[in-house]
Amino acid sequence: MMRKAALRAWVVLLLAGSGLSYAQIITTMAGGAWWGCPKGTMAALQAPLRYPGALAIDLQGNLYVADRDNLEVMRLSPDGMLTVVAGTGGQGSPAEGAQATSTPLDSPAGVAVDAAGNVYIAANGRVRKVSLNGIITTVASGGSGANRLAMDAAGNLYIGDSGTIRKVTPGGVISTVAKGLWGPGGIAVDSAGNVFATLYNTVLKVTPDGTSTTVVTNLGQPADVAVDAAGNLYIAEGSDVVKVAPGGTRTTVAGYCKYSGACTEEGQATNATLDARAVVADANGNIYIGDIGETYGHRVRKVTPAGIIGTVAGNGLPRFFGDGGAASEAALATPAGIALDSAGNLFIADQKNQRVRKVTPAGIISTVAGNGTEGFSGDKGPAAKASLSSPTAVAVDAAGNLYIAEGGHYYDYPGRVRKVTPDGNINTFAGGGTGYELNGVPATSARLGSPEALLLDAAGNLFLAADNVVYKVTPGGTMTAIAGTYSGYAGDGGPAAKAQLYSPLARSRPGRSRQPVHRR
C-alpha cells in the first residue's frame, strides 16, 4: 500500500508541478523496468522505481524522488529525463564531503529543495545536504527517525524526527521547535514561519518563538497538513478534509458523521456521512461530491463555502428513474465521476446505471449518454441511444464536448473514452482498437483496459489514467504515454515513458472534472 500511494502521489505532483506541456499524443513519462538501480541520467520511462516514498519540486519544475528501496534520490526534469543526484544503490553512510553520486545512502525517507537548488535528504536519523556542485554533507544528526522535511521562505529547514520537530537555519544552527510529540506525521510551514504538524489525532501549531498550541483536536487519523496563501489550514484525515481559517474557525469541507445520533443528510457538512468517490469545485467555492455510500449515498452532494451540505442529485436509492424532473428526487446508482461545464451544468458518471446524467443549474436531470444496457454500441449516433460500459469518469472541454471514460471488462468490453459533441452524437475518442503499441498512434487504434480518470488542459489535450499508465490524447486524436508502462516500480534515471507505475492518479483543477483518488 505504501508503494501504491507513493507512486500515485508522484504522478499527481508530476502533472501538477512540472510545467510540462503535452500534445494529445499519449506517451509514458516515467517507469518501465522491474529491478535495478538507475545510474547517471536516463529516460525516466526506462528507470526502475521501487519505493518512491517522498517527493519535492523545485522552482524550475524538477521533481525530486527519494526512493527508499533503491537507496537513491533522483531528479525528474520537465524533458522527461531522470538523473540520480545522490546514492549509488548500495546501503551505507555517505562519506562526508564526497560526490553525492559516488557514496551510498541509508534509506532516504524525506527530501526537500531550497530556493537556491540545494537538496536536503532525511536518512537514518540524519539530514544530508547536496549542494549545487554535487557535494554531500551532514547538516543535522543525532536524531532517531528523521522522515519529514519542509522548507520555509527564509530557507529554514524543518525536520520531523520521531516525536520532535527541529529547525536548521541557513547558517547551520539547529534548535528544537517542539518535542515530546506523538509522531509527527505531516508538517507544513506558513508565510509567517508557524509550523503545523499532524500528531496522532490532533494538529499542533508552533510559532517562531517556540510557543506550541493545539489548533485542531478529535481527528480520526490525520495523514497530512497544508497551508494556502491565505493562511487557511487543510487537514487530510481519510474520510474528512478539515479546513481551519486563520481566525480559528473550523469547518469540514467534506466529512463523515462520527456519532450515529447526529448524522444528517442536510445541514452542517461536519455531521454528514460520506463515502466520497469524486469531487469538483466551482468558481464560487462550492464543492460537489460524488457519494457512493450505502447509508446516505448514491447522491451528488454540494458543500457551500459556509460549510452547509445538501443533495443536488439522487434520492439515495440505487436505481434509475427521475429524468425530466428534479434531480434531488431522481435515482442514481454509484455516481463515480462528476464534472462541471462553463455554464454550470453538472455531469455525472452514473456507473451502475450505465449512463451519464446531466443536471442543469435549475436542478433538472436528464440522461445525455447511455441507454442502460452495458456494452459498446451506438457510435456515430445519438449518445442517449448508445450502450456504455461502467462509466467511471467524465470531463468537459471549453467547446462543450463531453468525454466519458468507460471501464468495461478487459476481454468482453475493453476500455474506451467516448466523446459526445454538443449536438448529442457519440463516438469513440480513444481505445477500442486491437493494438498494444500505445505511443504516437491514433488513439482509436489502441486497446485500453480500464480507464479510470480524465483531465483536460487549456489546450484541449485529454489526459487519462489507464492500465498503470498516464496517456495524453491531443485534439487531433494522437495518443502517447507520458507516465508509466506496466504495473511495477522502475524507470529512474531514464525517460518517463519507460518507467513502471502502479495505479496512476489523476489531478483536476477547480471547475474541471475530478476523478476518484481511490477505487473502492
Coordinates of C-alpha atoms in Angstrom, one line a residue:
M1 CA 0.0 0.0 0.0
M2 CA 2.8 2.4 0.7
R3 CA 4.3 1.8 -2.7
K4 CA 1.0 2.3 -4.4
A5 CA 0.2 5.6 -2.5
A6 CA 3.7 6.9 -3.2
L7 CA 3.5 6.3 -6.9
R8 CA 0.1 7.8 -7.1
A9 CA 1.4 10.9 -5.3
W10 CA 4.4 11.0 -7.7
V11 CA 2.1 11.2 -10.8
V12 CA -0.1 13.9 -9.2
L13 CA 2.9 16.1 -8.5
L14 CA 4.5 15.4 -11.8
L15 CA 1.4 16.6 -13.7
A16 CA 0.7 19.4 -11.3
G17 CA 4.2 20.8 -10.8
S18 CA 6.4 20.0 -13.7
G19 CA 5.2 22.7 -16.1
L20 CA 5.3 20.3 -19.0
S21 CA 3.1 20.9 -22.0
Y22 CA 1.9 17.9 -23.8
A23 CA 0.2 17.3 -27.1
Q24 CA -2.7 14.9 -27.4
I25 CA -0.4 12.1 -28.1
I26 CA -0.1 9.6 -25.3
T27 CA 3.3 8.7 -24.1
T28 CA 4.7 7.2 -20.9
M29 CA 6.6 9.7 -18.8
A30 CA 8.4 7.5 -16.3
G31 CA 8.9 3.9 -15.4
G32 CA 9.5 0.6 -17.2
A33 CA 12.0 -1.8 -15.7
W34 CA 11.2 -4.0 -12.8
W35 CA 14.5 -4.2 -11.0
G36 CA 17.8 -2.5 -10.8
C37 CA 19.0 0.9 -9.7
P38 CA 19.1 4.0 -12.0
K39 CA 22.6 5.1 -13.0
G40 CA 23.5 8.6 -14.2
T41 CA 20.9 10.2 -16.5
M42 CA 18.4 8.2 -18.4
A43 CA 14.9 8.3 -19.8
A44 CA 12.5 8.3 -16.9
L45 CA 10.3 5.7 -18.6
Q46 CA 13.2 3.2 -18.6
A47 CA 14.1 3.7 -15.0
P48 CA 13.2 1.3 -12.2
L49 CA 11.5 2.9 -9.2
R50 CA 10.9 0.6 -6.2
Y51 CA 9.8 2.7 -3.2
P52 CA 9.4 6.4 -4.0
G53 CA 8.3 7.5 -0.5
A54 CA 9.0 11.2 -0.6
L55 CA 8.7 14.0 -3.2
A56 CA 9.7 17.6 -3.7
I57 CA 9.5 20.1 -6.6
D58 CA 12.0 22.9 -7.2
L59 CA 11.3 26.4 -8.7
Q60 CA 12.2 25.1 -12.2
G61 CA 9.6 22.3 -12.1
N62 CA 12.1 19.5 -11.5
L63 CA 10.6 16.6 -9.4
Y64 CA 12.8 15.0 -6.7
V65 CA 12.1 11.5 -5.6
A66 CA 13.5 9.8 -2.6
D67 CA 13.5 6.0 -3.3
R68 CA 14.0 4.1 -0.1
D69 CA 14.4 0.7 -1.6
N70 CA 16.8 1.8 -4.4
L71 CA 18.7 3.9 -1.8
E72 CA 18.9 6.9 -4.1
V73 CA 17.5 10.3 -4.7
M74 CA 16.6 11.2 -8.3
R75 CA 15.6 14.3 -10.2
L76 CA 13.0 14.1 -13.0
S77 CA 13.3 17.1 -15.3
P78 CA 10.5 18.6 -17.4
D79 CA 12.0 17.0 -20.6
G80 CA 11.4 13.5 -19.2
M81 CA 14.9 12.6 -18.2
L82 CA 15.8 11.2 -14.8
T83 CA 19.1 11.8 -13.1
V84 CA 20.5 10.3 -9.9
V85 CA 21.6 13.2 -7.6
A86 CA 22.5 11.1 -4.5
G87 CA 23.3 7.5 -3.8
T88 CA 24.9 4.5 -5.6
G89 CA 22.2 1.9 -4.9
G90 CA 24.3 0.4 -2.1
Q91 CA 23.4 0.8 1.5
G92 CA 25.7 2.7 3.9
S93 CA 26.6 6.0 5.4
P94 CA 27.7 8.6 2.9
A95 CA 31.3 9.9 3.1
E96 CA 31.3 13.4 4.3
G97 CA 32.4 15.9 1.5
A98 CA 32.2 13.3 -1.2
Q99 CA 30.4 13.5 -4.5
A100 CA 26.8 12.5 -3.6
T101 CA 26.5 10.1 -6.6
S102 CA 29.7 8.3 -5.6
T103 CA 28.8 7.4 -2.0
P104 CA 25.9 5.3 -0.6
L105 CA 22.8 6.4 1.2
D106 CA 21.0 4.7 4.0
S107 CA 17.2 4.5 3.4
P108 CA 16.4 8.1 2.2
A109 CA 12.9 8.8 3.7
G110 CA 12.4 12.6 3.1
V111 CA 13.5 15.2 0.6
A112 CA 13.3 19.0 0.3
V113 CA 14.8 21.6 -2.0
D114 CA 15.6 25.2 -1.1
A115 CA 15.3 28.3 -3.4
A116 CA 18.9 28.0 -4.4
G117 CA 18.5 24.4 -5.6
N118 CA 20.3 22.7 -2.7
V119 CA 18.8 19.3 -2.0
Y120 CA 18.2 18.0 1.6
I121 CA 17.7 14.3 2.4
A122 CA 16.4 12.7 5.6
A123 CA 18.1 9.3 6.0
N124 CA 18.8 7.1 9.1
G125 CA 18.4 9.8 11.7
R126 CA 20.4 12.4 9.8
V127 CA 19.8 15.2 7.3
R128 CA 22.2 15.5 4.4
K129 CA 22.7 18.4 2.1
V130 CA 23.7 18.0 -1.6
S131 CA 25.0 21.3 -2.8
L132 CA 24.8 22.6 -6.4
N133 CA 28.2 21.1 -7.1
G134 CA 27.1 17.7 -6.0
I135 CA 28.9 17.5 -2.7
I136 CA 27.1 15.8 0.2
T137 CA 27.5 17.0 3.8
T138 CA 25.6 16.4 7.1
V139 CA 23.6 19.4 8.3
A140 CA 21.8 17.7 11.2
S141 CA 22.4 14.5 13.2
G142 CA 21.7 12.9 16.5
G143 CA 18.1 12.1 15.6
S144 CA 16.5 8.7 15.6
G145 CA 13.9 8.8 12.8
A146 CA 14.0 11.9 10.6
N147 CA 11.5 11.3 7.9
R148 CA 9.7 14.6 7.2
L149 CA 11.2 17.7 5.8
A150 CA 9.8 21.2 5.0
M151 CA 11.4 24.5 3.9
D152 CA 10.1 28.0 4.7
A153 CA 10.5 31.1 2.6
A154 CA 13.6 32.2 4.6
G155 CA 15.5 29.0 3.9
N156 CA 15.0 27.4 7.3
L157 CA 14.7 23.6 7.2
Y158 CA 12.2 21.8 9.5
I159 CA 12.7 18.2 10.4
G160 CA 10.0 15.8 11.7
D161 CA 12.0 13.3 13.8
S162 CA 10.4 10.7 16.0
G163 CA 8.3 12.9 18.2
T164 CA 10.4 16.1 17.7
I165 CA 10.3 19.0 15.2
R166 CA 13.7 20.6 14.7
K167 CA 14.7 23.7 12.8
V168 CA 18.0 24.2 11.0
T169 CA 18.8 27.8 9.9
P170 CA 20.7 28.6 6.6
G171 CA 23.7 29.2 8.9
G172 CA 23.5 25.7 10.2
V173 CA 22.2 26.5 13.7
I174 CA 19.9 23.7 14.9
S175 CA 17.2 24.1 17.5
T176 CA 14.2 22.1 18.8
V177 CA 10.9 23.7 17.9
A178 CA 8.8 21.1 19.6
K179 CA 9.4 17.8 21.3
G180 CA 7.5 15.0 23.2
L181 CA 5.1 14.7 20.3
W182 CA 3.3 11.6 19.1
G183 CA 4.6 11.4 15.6
P184 CA 4.8 13.8 13.9
G185 CA 3.2 12.9 10.6
G186 CA 2.8 15.7 8.1
I187 CA 4.3 19.1 8.6
A188 CA 3.8 22.4 6.9
V189 CA 5.1 26.0 7.4
D190 CA 3.1 29.2 6.6
S191 CA 4.4 32.5 5.4
A192 CA 4.8 33.8 9.0
G193 CA 7.1 30.9 10.0
N194 CA 4.5 29.0 12.0
V195 CA 4.9 25.2 11.9
F196 CA 1.9 22.9 11.8
A197 CA 2.2 19.2 12.4
T198 CA -0.3 16.3 12.5
L199 CA 0.2 14.4 15.7
Y200 CA -1.9 11.3 16.5
N201 CA -5.4 12.7 16.4
T202 CA -4.5 16.5 16.6
V203 CA -2.8 19.2 14.7
L204 CA -0.2 21.3 16.6
K205 CA 0.9 24.8 15.8
V206 CA 4.4 26.0 16.8
T207 CA 5.1 29.8 16.5
P208 CA 8.6 31.2 15.7
D209 CA 9.2 31.9 19.4
G210 CA 8.6 28.3 20.3
T211 CA 5.1 28.5 21.7
S212 CA 3.0 25.5 20.8
T213 CA -0.7 25.2 20.8
T214 CA -3.1 22.5 19.6
V215 CA -5.3 24.0 16.9
V216 CA -7.4 21.0 16.0
T217 CA -8.4 18.1 18.1
N218 CA -10.6 15.0 17.9
L219 CA -9.5 14.0 14.4
G220 CA -9.6 10.5 13.2
Q221 CA -6.1 9.7 11.8
P222 CA -4.7 12.9 10.1
A223 CA -2.2 12.0 7.5
D224 CA -1.0 15.3 6.2
V225 CA -1.5 19.1 6.5
A226 CA -1.1 22.0 4.1
V227 CA -1.4 25.8 4.3
D228 CA -2.6 28.0 1.5
A229 CA -1.5 31.6 0.7
A230 CA -4.4 33.0 2.7
G231 CA -3.4 31.1 5.8
N232 CA -6.1 28.5 5.7
L233 CA -5.1 25.2 7.1
Y234 CA -6.3 22.0 5.4
I235 CA -6.0 18.6 7.1
A236 CA -6.5 15.3 5.4
E237 CA -7.7 12.5 7.7
G238 CA -9.1 9.8 5.5
S239 CA -12.8 10.4 5.3
D240 CA -12.7 14.1 6.0
V241 CA -10.9 17.2 4.8
V242 CA -10.9 19.8 7.5
K243 CA -10.4 23.5 6.9
V244 CA -9.2 25.8 9.7
A245 CA -9.3 29.5 8.8
P246 CA -6.7 32.0 10.1
G247 CA -9.2 33.2 12.7
G248 CA -9.6 29.6 14.0
T249 CA -12.9 28.8 12.5
R250 CA -13.0 25.1 11.7
T251 CA -15.2 23.5 9.0
T252 CA -15.3 20.1 7.5
V253 CA -15.2 20.6 3.8
A254 CA -16.4 17.0 3.3
G255 CA -16.7 14.6 6.1
Y256 CA -18.5 11.7 7.9
C257 CA -20.8 11.7 10.9
K258 CA -18.9 10.2 13.8
Y259 CA -21.9 9.7 16.1
S260 CA -25.0 8.0 14.7
G261 CA -27.4 10.2 16.7
A262 CA -26.0 13.3 15.0
C263 CA -26.0 12.1 11.4
T264 CA -27.9 14.2 8.9
E265 CA -28.4 14.3 5.2
E266 CA -28.7 18.0 5.0
G267 CA -27.2 20.8 7.1
Q268 CA -23.8 21.1 8.6
A269 CA -21.2 19.2 6.5
T270 CA -19.5 18.2 9.7
N271 CA -22.5 16.0 10.5
A272 CA -22.7 14.3 7.2
T273 CA -21.8 10.7 6.4
L274 CA -19.9 10.4 3.2
D275 CA -18.2 7.8 1.1
A276 CA -16.7 10.2 -1.4
R277 CA -15.6 8.8 -4.8
A278 CA -15.3 12.1 -6.8
V279 CA -15.1 15.8 -6.1
V280 CA -15.2 19.0 -8.1
A281 CA -15.2 22.7 -7.1
D282 CA -17.0 25.6 -8.9
A283 CA -15.8 29.2 -9.3
N284 CA -18.0 30.3 -6.4
G285 CA -16.3 28.0 -3.9
N286 CA -19.0 25.3 -3.8
I287 CA -17.7 21.7 -3.7
Y288 CA -19.6 18.8 -5.3
I289 CA -19.0 15.3 -4.1
G290 CA -20.0 12.0 -5.7
D291 CA -21.1 10.0 -2.7
I292 CA -21.3 6.2 -3.2
G293 CA -22.0 5.3 0.4
E294 CA -24.8 2.8 1.3
T295 CA -26.3 4.9 4.1
Y296 CA -26.8 8.3 2.6
G297 CA -25.0 7.6 -0.7
H298 CA -25.9 7.2 -4.4
R299 CA -26.1 11.0 -4.5
V300 CA -24.2 14.0 -5.5
R301 CA -23.8 16.4 -2.5
K302 CA -22.9 20.1 -2.5
V303 CA -21.0 21.8 0.2
T304 CA -21.2 25.6 0.2
P305 CA -18.4 28.0 1.3
A306 CA -20.4 28.3 4.6
G307 CA -20.0 24.6 5.2
I308 CA -23.6 23.6 4.6
I309 CA -24.1 20.3 2.8
G310 CA -27.1 19.4 0.6
T311 CA -28.1 17.0 -2.1
V312 CA -28.2 18.2 -5.7
A313 CA -28.9 14.8 -7.3
G314 CA -30.1 11.4 -6.2
N315 CA -32.5 10.3 -3.5
G316 CA -30.4 7.6 -2.0
L317 CA -32.0 4.6 -3.8
P318 CA -29.5 2.8 -6.1
R319 CA -32.0 2.6 -9.0
F320 CA -32.8 4.5 -12.2
F321 CA -35.7 7.0 -12.6
G322 CA -36.4 10.7 -12.5
D323 CA -35.3 12.1 -15.8
G324 CA -37.1 15.3 -16.7
G325 CA -37.8 16.2 -13.1
A326 CA -36.0 17.5 -10.0
A327 CA -32.5 15.9 -9.8
S328 CA -32.8 15.6 -6.0
E329 CA -35.8 13.3 -6.4
A330 CA -34.2 11.1 -9.1
A331 CA -32.3 7.9 -8.5
L332 CA -28.6 7.4 -9.2
A333 CA -26.5 4.2 -8.8
T334 CA -22.9 4.8 -7.9
P335 CA -22.0 8.4 -9.1
A336 CA -18.4 7.5 -9.8
G337 CA -17.3 10.7 -11.6
I338 CA -18.5 14.2 -11.9
A339 CA -17.6 17.3 -13.9
L340 CA -18.9 20.9 -14.4
D341 CA -19.0 22.8 -17.6
S342 CA -18.6 26.6 -18.0
A343 CA -22.4 27.1 -17.9
G344 CA -22.7 25.4 -14.5
N345 CA -24.2 22.1 -15.8
L346 CA -23.2 19.1 -13.7
F347 CA -22.4 15.8 -15.5
I348 CA -22.5 12.6 -13.5
A349 CA -21.0 9.2 -14.5
D350 CA -23.9 7.1 -13.2
Q351 CA -21.8 3.9 -13.2
K352 CA -24.2 1.1 -12.4
N353 CA -27.0 2.6 -14.4
Q354 CA -24.6 2.6 -17.4
R355 CA -25.5 6.2 -18.2
V356 CA -24.2 9.8 -17.9
R357 CA -26.7 12.2 -16.4
K358 CA -26.8 16.0 -16.7
V359 CA -28.1 18.4 -14.0
T360 CA -28.9 21.9 -15.2
P361 CA -28.3 25.0 -12.9
A362 CA -32.1 24.9 -12.4
G363 CA -31.8 21.4 -10.9
I364 CA -33.4 19.4 -13.7
I365 CA -31.8 16.0 -14.5
S366 CA -31.7 14.2 -17.8
T367 CA -29.7 11.4 -19.5
V368 CA -27.2 12.6 -22.1
A369 CA -25.5 9.3 -22.8
G370 CA -26.3 5.6 -22.3
N371 CA -29.4 3.5 -22.7
G372 CA -28.9 1.5 -19.5
T373 CA -27.5 -1.6 -21.3
E374 CA -23.9 -2.4 -20.6
G375 CA -21.7 -2.7 -23.7
F376 CA -20.2 -0.7 -26.5
S377 CA -22.5 0.3 -29.3
G378 CA -24.1 3.4 -30.9
D379 CA -21.1 5.2 -32.2
K380 CA -21.9 7.9 -34.8
G381 CA -25.4 8.2 -33.5
P382 CA -27.4 9.8 -30.6
A383 CA -25.5 9.3 -27.4
A384 CA -28.7 8.7 -25.4
K385 CA -29.3 5.5 -27.5
A386 CA -25.7 4.2 -27.2
S387 CA -24.6 1.4 -24.8
L388 CA -21.9 2.4 -22.2
S389 CA -19.8 0.0 -20.1
S390 CA -19.4 1.1 -16.5
P391 CA -18.6 4.8 -17.0
T392 CA -16.0 5.8 -14.4
A393 CA -15.1 9.4 -15.1
V394 CA -16.3 12.4 -17.1
A395 CA -14.7 15.6 -18.4
V396 CA -16.0 18.6 -20.4
D397 CA -13.9 20.8 -22.6
A398 CA -14.3 24.5 -23.4
A399 CA -16.3 23.8 -26.5
G400 CA -18.8 21.7 -24.6
N401 CA -17.6 18.3 -25.7
L402 CA -18.2 15.6 -23.1
Y403 CA -15.6 12.9 -22.6
I404 CA -16.6 9.6 -20.9
A405 CA -14.2 7.0 -19.5
E406 CA -15.7 3.5 -19.7
G407 CA -14.0 0.9 -17.5
G408 CA -15.6 -2.1 -19.1
H409 CA -14.3 -5.6 -18.8
Y410 CA -11.0 -6.1 -20.5
Y411 CA -11.9 -9.1 -22.6
D412 CA -15.7 -8.5 -23.2
Y413 CA -15.6 -4.7 -23.4
P414 CA -12.1 -3.3 -23.4
G415 CA -11.9 0.3 -22.0
R416 CA -12.6 3.3 -24.1
V417 CA -13.0 7.0 -23.9
R418 CA -16.1 8.2 -25.8
K419 CA -16.8 11.8 -26.9
V420 CA -20.2 13.3 -27.0
T421 CA -20.4 16.5 -29.1
P422 CA -22.7 19.4 -28.2
D423 CA -25.3 18.2 -30.8
G424 CA -25.6 14.9 -28.8
N425 CA -23.7 12.5 -31.1
I426 CA -21.3 10.0 -29.6
N427 CA -18.1 8.4 -31.0
T428 CA -15.0 6.6 -29.7
F429 CA -12.2 9.0 -29.0
A430 CA -9.6 6.6 -27.5
G431 CA -9.4 2.9 -27.2
G432 CA -11.5 0.3 -28.9
G433 CA -8.6 -0.9 -31.1
T434 CA -6.5 -4.1 -31.1
G435 CA -3.1 -2.6 -30.9
Y436 CA -0.8 -2.8 -27.9
E437 CA 1.6 -0.1 -29.2
L438 CA 0.2 3.0 -27.5
N439 CA 2.9 5.6 -28.2
G440 CA 2.4 8.1 -31.0
V441 CA -0.5 6.2 -32.5
P442 CA -4.1 7.2 -33.4
A443 CA -5.9 6.9 -30.1
T444 CA -8.7 4.8 -31.6
S445 CA -6.2 2.1 -32.6
A446 CA -5.2 1.4 -29.0
R447 CA -6.5 -1.3 -26.8
L448 CA -7.2 0.0 -23.3
G449 CA -8.0 -1.9 -20.1
S450 CA -9.8 0.2 -17.6
P451 CA -9.5 4.0 -17.9
E452 CA -10.3 5.4 -14.5
A453 CA -9.6 9.2 -14.6
L454 CA -9.8 12.0 -17.1
L455 CA -8.3 15.5 -17.1
L456 CA -8.4 18.2 -19.8
D457 CA -5.9 21.0 -20.1
A458 CA -6.5 24.5 -21.5
A459 CA -5.2 23.4 -25.0
G460 CA -7.8 20.7 -25.2
N461 CA -5.4 17.8 -24.6
L462 CA -7.0 14.9 -22.8
F463 CA -5.1 13.0 -20.1
L464 CA -6.3 9.7 -19.0
A465 CA -5.1 7.1 -16.5
A466 CA -5.5 3.5 -17.6
D467 CA -3.6 0.3 -17.1
N468 CA -1.0 1.8 -14.8
V469 CA -0.1 4.4 -17.4
V470 CA -1.0 8.1 -17.9
Y471 CA -1.8 8.9 -21.5
K472 CA -2.2 12.1 -23.4
V473 CA -4.5 12.4 -26.4
T474 CA -4.2 15.5 -28.5
P475 CA -7.3 17.3 -30.0
G476 CA -6.3 15.6 -33.3
G477 CA -6.5 12.2 -31.7
T478 CA -2.9 11.2 -31.4
M479 CA -2.1 9.2 -28.3
T480 CA 1.1 9.0 -26.3
A481 CA 2.1 7.6 -22.9
I482 CA 3.5 10.3 -20.7
A483 CA 4.0 8.3 -17.5
G484 CA 4.3 4.6 -16.7
T485 CA 4.3 1.4 -18.8
Y486 CA 3.3 -1.7 -16.9
S487 CA 2.4 -2.2 -13.3
G488 CA 5.6 -2.1 -11.3
Y489 CA 8.3 0.2 -9.8
A490 CA 11.0 1.2 -12.2
G491 CA 12.4 3.8 -14.5
D492 CA 14.5 6.3 -12.5
G493 CA 17.3 7.9 -14.5
G494 CA 15.5 7.4 -17.8
P495 CA 12.6 8.6 -19.9
A496 CA 9.3 8.7 -18.0
A497 CA 7.6 6.8 -20.8
K498 CA 9.6 3.7 -19.9
A499 CA 9.0 3.7 -16.2
Q500 CA 6.6 1.5 -14.3
L501 CA 3.8 2.9 -12.3
Y502 CA 1.2 1.3 -10.0
S503 CA -2.3 2.8 -10.4
P504 CA -1.5 6.3 -11.5
L505 CA -3.8 9.0 -10.1
A506 CA -5.3 11.9 -12.0
R507 CA -5.4 15.5 -10.9
S508 CA -8.1 18.1 -11.6
R509 CA -8.4 21.8 -11.4
P510 CA -11.3 23.8 -9.9
G511 CA -14.3 23.8 -12.2
R512 CA -13.0 20.8 -14.1
S513 CA -13.5 17.1 -13.7
R514 CA -12.2 15.4 -10.6
Q515 CA -11.8 11.7 -10.7
P516 CA -11.6 9.3 -7.8
V517 CA -8.4 9.2 -5.7
H518 CA -9.1 5.6 -4.7
R519 CA -11.2 2.9 -6.5
R520 CA -13.2 1.1 -3.9

